[in-house]
Amino acid sequence: MTQVAVNLKTIDLRKAELHSIAGDDIKTLQALLNLFLTAGDVGEDGTPISPLILDATAGANTKEALLAFQTAAHLAKDAVVGPLTWRKLIEQDF
């Protein structure tokens, strides 16, 4: 098994629906969340979550996808992408 070392910053999306957050790590986050979303996960209202546009800008859709991921991965549902959430996103094994 090959291990890859990456240095990804903590991303706080708690207020993403009010103020978009941009950066290179956001694009990586969106790509990893899209891998998760291909399983057909749904948002809190029960509707399917559409794949994210890889635009390196996180808003309400990215936050919704992250919260669904954190729930499925049995992580704290806090809209913060820290080391544990990054690891779960990269592994996609939960």
mmCIF file of C-alpha atoms in Angstrom:
data_model
loop_
_atom_site.group_PDB
_atom_site.id
_atom_site.type_symbol
_atom_site.label_atom_id
_atom_site.label_comp_id
_atom_site.label_asym_id
_atom_site.label_seq_id
_atom_site.Cartn_x
_atom_site.Cartn_y
_atom_site.Cartn_z
ATOM 1 C CA MET A 1 0.000 0.000 0.000
ATOM 2 C CA THR A 2 1.400 3.384 -0.985
ATOM 3 C CA GLN A 3 1.102 6.282 1.410
ATOM 4 C CA VAL A 4 0.869 9.853 0.210
ATOM 5 C CA ALA A 5 1.795 12.747 2.452
ATOM 6 C CA VAL A 6 -0.196 15.912 1.895
ATOM 7 C CA ASN A 7 -0.443 19.171 3.752
ATOM 8 C CA LEU A 8 -4.011 20.405 3.549
ATOM 9 C CA LYS A 9 -5.202 23.363 5.562
ATOM 10 C CA THR A 10 -8.127 23.326 7.948
ATOM 11 C CA ILE A 11 -11.167 24.827 6.229
ATOM 12 C CA ASP A 12 -14.030 26.329 8.209
ATOM 13 C CA LEU A 13 -17.292 26.269 6.234
ATOM 14 C CA ARG A 14 -19.615 27.177 9.107
ATOM 15 C CA LYS A 15 -20.505 30.499 7.440
ATOM 16 C CA ALA A 16 -20.022 29.415 3.816
ATOM 17 C CA GLU A 17 -23.646 30.107 2.876
ATOM 18 C CA LEU A 18 -23.125 33.759 3.865
ATOM 19 C CA HIS A 19 -19.598 34.316 2.571
ATOM 20 C CA SER A 20 -17.982 32.094 -0.052
ATOM 21 C CA ILE A 21 -14.532 30.778 0.768
ATOM 22 C CA ALA A 22 -11.935 30.351 -1.995
ATOM 23 C CA GLY A 23 -8.602 28.583 -2.318
ATOM 24 C CA ASP A 24 -6.729 25.683 -3.871
ATOM 25 C CA ASP A 25 -7.628 23.368 -0.997
ATOM 26 C CA ILE A 26 -11.321 24.079 -1.684
ATOM 27 C CA LYS A 27 -10.994 22.577 -5.172
ATOM 28 C CA THR A 28 -9.403 19.461 -3.653
ATOM 29 C CA LEU A 29 -12.211 19.318 -1.096
ATOM 30 C CA GLN A 30 -14.851 19.605 -3.832
ATOM 31 C CA ALA A 31 -13.249 16.825 -5.888
ATOM 32 C CA LEU A 32 -13.120 14.481 -2.887
ATOM 33 C CA LEU A 33 -16.702 15.301 -1.923
ATOM 34 C CA ASN A 34 -17.790 14.502 -5.488
ATOM 35 C CA LEU A 35 -16.342 10.992 -5.082
ATOM 36 C CA PHE A 36 -18.563 10.609 -2.025
ATOM 37 C CA LEU A 37 -21.609 12.108 -3.760
ATOM 38 C CA THR A 38 -21.528 9.535 -6.547
ATOM 39 C CA ALA A 39 -23.055 7.164 -4.012
ATOM 40 C CA GLY A 40 -26.281 9.219 -4.224
ATOM 41 C CA ASP A 41 -26.301 10.773 -0.792
ATOM 42 C CA VAL A 42 -29.030 13.182 0.154
ATOM 43 C CA GLY A 43 -29.123 16.447 2.070
ATOM 44 C CA GLU A 44 -30.927 17.131 5.316
ATOM 45 C CA ASP A 45 -34.174 17.775 3.448
ATOM 46 C CA GLY A 46 -34.009 14.339 1.762
ATOM 47 C CA THR A 47 -33.251 15.578 -1.760
ATOM 48 C CA PRO A 48 -30.183 14.281 -3.636
ATOM 49 C CA ILE A 49 -27.096 16.472 -3.482
ATOM 50 C CA SER A 50 -25.885 17.433 -6.950
ATOM 51 C CA PRO A 51 -22.188 17.047 -7.790
ATOM 52 C CA LEU A 52 -20.160 20.114 -6.957
ATOM 53 C CA ILE A 53 -18.637 22.393 -9.565
ATOM 54 C CA LEU A 54 -14.851 22.356 -9.114
ATOM 55 C CA ASP A 55 -14.498 26.124 -8.981
ATOM 56 C CA ALA A 56 -12.308 26.428 -5.853
ATOM 57 C CA THR A 57 -15.065 28.468 -4.177
ATOM 58 C CA ALA A 58 -17.045 26.943 -1.319
ATOM 59 C CA GLY A 59 -20.555 28.132 -0.631
ATOM 60 C CA ALA A 60 -23.795 26.593 0.599
ATOM 61 C CA ASN A 61 -23.613 23.557 -1.746
ATOM 62 C CA THR A 62 -20.101 22.608 -0.651
ATOM 63 C CA LYS A 63 -21.111 23.001 2.988
ATOM 64 C CA GLU A 64 -24.190 20.796 2.476
ATOM 65 C CA ALA A 65 -22.083 18.085 0.831
ATOM 66 C CA LEU A 66 -19.501 18.293 3.626
ATOM 67 C CA LEU A 67 -22.151 17.920 6.335
ATOM 68 C CA ALA A 68 -23.594 14.867 4.553
ATOM 69 C CA PHE A 69 -20.100 13.389 4.324
ATOM 70 C CA GLN A 70 -19.332 14.039 7.979
ATOM 71 C CA THR A 71 -22.598 12.357 8.949
ATOM 72 C CA ALA A 72 -21.904 9.293 6.773
ATOM 73 C CA ALA A 73 -18.316 9.051 8.048
ATOM 74 C CA HIS A 74 -19.464 9.279 11.696
ATOM 75 C CA LEU A 75 -17.496 12.482 12.253
ATOM 76 C CA ALA A 76 -18.490 15.564 14.203
ATOM 77 C CA LYS A 77 -20.988 17.379 11.978
ATOM 78 C CA ASP A 78 -19.337 20.772 12.395
ATOM 79 C CA ALA A 79 -18.657 22.004 8.819
ATOM 80 C CA VAL A 80 -14.939 22.196 9.606
ATOM 81 C CA VAL A 81 -12.496 20.209 7.473
ATOM 82 C CA GLY A 82 -9.659 19.368 9.828
ATOM 83 C CA PRO A 83 -7.097 16.546 9.805
ATOM 84 C CA LEU A 84 -9.588 13.760 10.608
ATOM 85 C CA THR A 85 -12.109 14.875 7.971
ATOM 86 C CA TRP A 86 -9.334 15.209 5.363
ATOM 87 C CA ARG A 87 -8.145 11.680 6.181
ATOM 88 C CA LYS A 88 -11.644 10.238 5.868
ATOM 89 C CA LEU A 89 -12.186 12.110 2.594
ATOM 90 C CA ILE A 90 -8.941 10.786 1.131
ATOM 91 C CA GLU A 91 -9.496 7.223 2.341
ATOM 92 C CA GLN A 92 -13.248 7.145 1.531
ATOM 93 C CA ASP A 93 -13.344 4.040 3.734
ATOM 94 C CA PHE A 94 -16.011 4.161 6.424
#
